[in-house]
mmCIF file of C-alpha atoms in Angstrom:
data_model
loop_
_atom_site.group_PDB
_atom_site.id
_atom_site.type_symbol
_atom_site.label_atom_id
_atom_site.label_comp_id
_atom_site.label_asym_id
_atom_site.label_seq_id
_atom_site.Cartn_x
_atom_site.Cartn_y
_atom_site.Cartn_z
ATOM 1 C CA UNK A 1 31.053 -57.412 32.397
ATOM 2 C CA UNK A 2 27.904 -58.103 34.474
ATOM 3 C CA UNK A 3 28.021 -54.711 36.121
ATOM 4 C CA UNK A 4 28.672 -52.568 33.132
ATOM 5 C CA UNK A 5 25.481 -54.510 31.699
ATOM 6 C CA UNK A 6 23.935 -53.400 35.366
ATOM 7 C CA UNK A 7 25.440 -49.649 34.510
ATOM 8 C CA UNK A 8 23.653 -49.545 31.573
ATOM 9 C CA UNK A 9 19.976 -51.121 31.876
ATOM 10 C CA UNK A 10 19.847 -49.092 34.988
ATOM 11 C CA UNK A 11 20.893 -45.518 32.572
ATOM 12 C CA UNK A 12 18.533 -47.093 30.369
ATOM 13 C CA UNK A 13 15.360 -47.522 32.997
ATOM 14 C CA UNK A 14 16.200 -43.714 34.629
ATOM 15 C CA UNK A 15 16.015 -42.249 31.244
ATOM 16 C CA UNK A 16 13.047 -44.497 30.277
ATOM 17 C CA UNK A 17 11.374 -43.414 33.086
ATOM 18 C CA UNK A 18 12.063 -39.686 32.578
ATOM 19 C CA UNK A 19 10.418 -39.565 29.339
ATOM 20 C CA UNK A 20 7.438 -41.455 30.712
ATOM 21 C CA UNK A 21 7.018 -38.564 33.679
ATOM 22 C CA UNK A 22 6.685 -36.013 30.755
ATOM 23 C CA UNK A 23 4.269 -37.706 28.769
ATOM 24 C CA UNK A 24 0.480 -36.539 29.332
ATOM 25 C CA UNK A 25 -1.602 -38.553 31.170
ATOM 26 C CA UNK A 26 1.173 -40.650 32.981
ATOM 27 C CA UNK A 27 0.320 -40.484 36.087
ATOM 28 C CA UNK A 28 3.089 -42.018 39.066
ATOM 29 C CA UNK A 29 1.656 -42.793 42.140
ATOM 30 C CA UNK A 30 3.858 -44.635 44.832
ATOM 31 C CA UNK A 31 2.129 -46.735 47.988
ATOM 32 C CA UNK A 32 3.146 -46.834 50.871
ATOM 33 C CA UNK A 33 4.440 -50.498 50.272
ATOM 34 C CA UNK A 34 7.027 -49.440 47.654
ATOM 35 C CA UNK A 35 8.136 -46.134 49.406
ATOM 36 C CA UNK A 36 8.643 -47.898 53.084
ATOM 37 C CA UNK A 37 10.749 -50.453 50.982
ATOM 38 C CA UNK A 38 12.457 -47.992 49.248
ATOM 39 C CA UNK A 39 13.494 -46.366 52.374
ATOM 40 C CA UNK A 40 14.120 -49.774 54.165
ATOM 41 C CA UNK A 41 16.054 -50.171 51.428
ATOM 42 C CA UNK A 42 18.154 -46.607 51.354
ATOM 43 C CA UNK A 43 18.532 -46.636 55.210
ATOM 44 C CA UNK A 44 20.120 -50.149 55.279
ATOM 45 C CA UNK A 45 22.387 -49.465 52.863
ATOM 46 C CA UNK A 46 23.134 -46.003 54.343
ATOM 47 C CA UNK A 47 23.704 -48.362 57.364
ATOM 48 C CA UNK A 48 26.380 -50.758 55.663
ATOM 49 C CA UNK A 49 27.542 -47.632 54.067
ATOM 50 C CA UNK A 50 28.691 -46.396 57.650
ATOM 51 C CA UNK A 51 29.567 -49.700 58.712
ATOM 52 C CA UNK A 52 32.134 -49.565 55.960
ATOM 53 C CA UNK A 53 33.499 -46.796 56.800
ATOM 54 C CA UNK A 54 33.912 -46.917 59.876
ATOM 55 C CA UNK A 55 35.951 -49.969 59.113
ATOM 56 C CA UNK A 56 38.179 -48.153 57.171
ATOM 57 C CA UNK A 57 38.819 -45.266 59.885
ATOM 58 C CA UNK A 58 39.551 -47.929 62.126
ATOM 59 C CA UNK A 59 42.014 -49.648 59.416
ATOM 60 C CA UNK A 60 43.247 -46.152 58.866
ATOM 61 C CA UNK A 61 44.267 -45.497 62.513
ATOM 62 C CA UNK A 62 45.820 -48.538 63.077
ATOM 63 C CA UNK A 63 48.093 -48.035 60.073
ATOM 64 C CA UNK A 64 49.034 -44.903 60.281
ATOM 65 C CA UNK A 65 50.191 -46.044 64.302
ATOM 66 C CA UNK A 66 52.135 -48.918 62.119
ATOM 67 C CA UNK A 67 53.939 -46.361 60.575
ATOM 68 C CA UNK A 68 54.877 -44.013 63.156
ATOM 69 C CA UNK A 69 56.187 -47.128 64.825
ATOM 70 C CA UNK A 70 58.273 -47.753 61.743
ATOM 71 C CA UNK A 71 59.185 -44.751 61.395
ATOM 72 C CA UNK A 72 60.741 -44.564 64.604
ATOM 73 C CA UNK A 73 62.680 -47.883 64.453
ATOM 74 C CA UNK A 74 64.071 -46.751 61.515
ATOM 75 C CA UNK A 75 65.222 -43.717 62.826
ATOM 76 C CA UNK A 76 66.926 -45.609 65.861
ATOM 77 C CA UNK A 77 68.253 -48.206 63.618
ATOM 78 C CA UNK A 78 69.820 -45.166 61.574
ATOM 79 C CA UNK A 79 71.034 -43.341 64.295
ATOM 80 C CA UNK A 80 72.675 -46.006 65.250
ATOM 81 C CA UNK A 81 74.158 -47.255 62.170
ATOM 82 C CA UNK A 82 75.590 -43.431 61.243
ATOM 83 C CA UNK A 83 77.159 -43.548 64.761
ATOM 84 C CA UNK A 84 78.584 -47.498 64.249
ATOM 85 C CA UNK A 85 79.819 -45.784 60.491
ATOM 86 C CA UNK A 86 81.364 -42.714 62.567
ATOM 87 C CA UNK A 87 83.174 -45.078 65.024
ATOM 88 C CA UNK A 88 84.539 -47.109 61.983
ATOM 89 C CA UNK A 89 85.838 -44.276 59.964
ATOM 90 C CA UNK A 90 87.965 -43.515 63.791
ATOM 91 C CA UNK A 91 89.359 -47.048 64.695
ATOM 92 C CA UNK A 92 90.247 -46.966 60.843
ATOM 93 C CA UNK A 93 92.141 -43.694 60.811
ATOM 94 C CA UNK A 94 93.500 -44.848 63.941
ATOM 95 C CA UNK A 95 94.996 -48.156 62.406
ATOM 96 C CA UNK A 96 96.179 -46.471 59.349
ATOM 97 C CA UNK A 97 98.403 -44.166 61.601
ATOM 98 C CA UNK A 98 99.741 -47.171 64.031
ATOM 99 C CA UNK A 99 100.589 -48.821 60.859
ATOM 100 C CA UNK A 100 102.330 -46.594 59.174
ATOM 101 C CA UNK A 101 104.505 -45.613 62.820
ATOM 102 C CA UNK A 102 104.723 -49.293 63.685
ATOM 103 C CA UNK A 103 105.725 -50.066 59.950
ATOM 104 C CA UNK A 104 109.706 -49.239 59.844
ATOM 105 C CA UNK A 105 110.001 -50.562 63.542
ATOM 106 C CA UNK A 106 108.643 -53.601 61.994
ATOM 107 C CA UNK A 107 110.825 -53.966 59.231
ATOM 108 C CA UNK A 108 114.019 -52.662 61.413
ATOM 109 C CA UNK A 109 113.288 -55.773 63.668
ATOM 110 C CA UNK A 110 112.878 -58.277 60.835
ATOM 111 C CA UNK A 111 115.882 -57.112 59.225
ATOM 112 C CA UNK A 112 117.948 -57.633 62.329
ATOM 113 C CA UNK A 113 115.945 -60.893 63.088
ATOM 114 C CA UNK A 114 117.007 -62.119 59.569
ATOM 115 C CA UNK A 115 120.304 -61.763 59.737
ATOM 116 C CA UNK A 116 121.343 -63.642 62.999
ATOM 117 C CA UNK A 117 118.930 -66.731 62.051
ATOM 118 C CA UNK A 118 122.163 -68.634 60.681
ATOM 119 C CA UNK A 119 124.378 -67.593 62.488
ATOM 120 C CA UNK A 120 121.535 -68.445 65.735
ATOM 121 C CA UNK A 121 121.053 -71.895 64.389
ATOM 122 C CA UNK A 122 124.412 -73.018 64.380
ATOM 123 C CA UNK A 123 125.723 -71.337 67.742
ATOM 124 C CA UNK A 124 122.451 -73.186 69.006
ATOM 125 C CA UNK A 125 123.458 -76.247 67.424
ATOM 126 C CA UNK A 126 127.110 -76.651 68.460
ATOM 127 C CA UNK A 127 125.436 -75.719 72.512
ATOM 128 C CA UNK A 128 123.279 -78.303 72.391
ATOM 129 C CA UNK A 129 126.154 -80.646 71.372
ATOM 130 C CA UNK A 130 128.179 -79.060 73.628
ATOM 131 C CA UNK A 131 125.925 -79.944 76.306
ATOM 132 C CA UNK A 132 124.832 -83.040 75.617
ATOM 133 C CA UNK A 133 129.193 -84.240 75.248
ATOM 134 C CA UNK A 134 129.459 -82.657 79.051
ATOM 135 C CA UNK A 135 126.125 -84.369 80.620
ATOM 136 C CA UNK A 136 127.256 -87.458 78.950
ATOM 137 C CA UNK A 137 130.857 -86.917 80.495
ATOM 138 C CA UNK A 138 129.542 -86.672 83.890
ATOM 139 C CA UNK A 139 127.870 -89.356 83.636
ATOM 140 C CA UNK A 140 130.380 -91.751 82.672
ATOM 141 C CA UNK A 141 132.609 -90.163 85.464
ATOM 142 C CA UNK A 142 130.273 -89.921 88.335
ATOM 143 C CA UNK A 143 127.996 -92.534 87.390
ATOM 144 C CA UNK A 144 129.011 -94.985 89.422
ATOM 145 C CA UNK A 145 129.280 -92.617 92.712
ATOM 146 C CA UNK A 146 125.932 -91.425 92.644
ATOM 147 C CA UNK A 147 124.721 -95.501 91.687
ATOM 148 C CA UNK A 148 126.974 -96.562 94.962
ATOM 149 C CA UNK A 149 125.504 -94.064 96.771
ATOM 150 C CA UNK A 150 121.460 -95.040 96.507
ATOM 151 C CA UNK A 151 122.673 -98.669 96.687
ATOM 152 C CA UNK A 152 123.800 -98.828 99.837
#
């Protein structure tokens, strides 16, 4: 608000002041006073002026070296990922043919696994009885030969 109020009293004062040049007997007559503090004035702000933008080249430069640096990671990073996508698409071919030769193998073997289990469990079963009825045999016969033996 307070600089469209500035915007305006200062259109105001230049058009003011225009009319007063044309008027006859106005005379304007600047000292020295006002016009070395009109230019002390113009050349310090000329001053800040190029203060400021030197600033800004400065900010410029420095972000536009941001960027290129960006933009190169990102071109790494998606070189990389395109290649990591490439080698997945490969292994995953590569799985889906293993799979579909190891597949009937797979199922040939389970079929054949699947049959003998009960016929596996109970030969497995009557050997282990088996064995147990002739360890236990031998060791009511020859029990007390071997005890004899680590007496003496």
């Amino acid at each position: 608000m307070k600089k469209k109020i500035a915007r305006l009293l200062g259109d105001f004062l230049t058009s003011f002041m225009k009319i007063m040049i044309h008027l006859p007997g106005f005379q304007v007559t600047i000292t020295n006073e006002v016009y070395e503090s009109i230019m002390r004035d113009l050349y310090g702000s000329r001053v800040d002026i190029e203060k400021k933008i030197g600033k800004a080249y400065e900010s410029l430069h420095e972000t536009s070296k941001l960027l290129f640096e960006l933009e190169d990671t990102l071109k790494e990073r998606t070189e990389k990922l395109n290649y990591l996508r490439n080698e997945y698409e490969r292994y995953n071919k590569l799985a889906e043919i293993e799979h579909s030769k190891a597949a009937p193998l797979i199922n040939h073997v389970d079929t054949l696994l699947g049959k003998g289990k009960k016929t596996e469990r109970w030969f497995n079963f009557f050997l282990g009885l088996a064995a147990g009825i002739i360890t236990t045999l031998l060791g009511i016969i020859f029990g007390p030969y071997i005890a004899n033996f680590f007496i003496r």
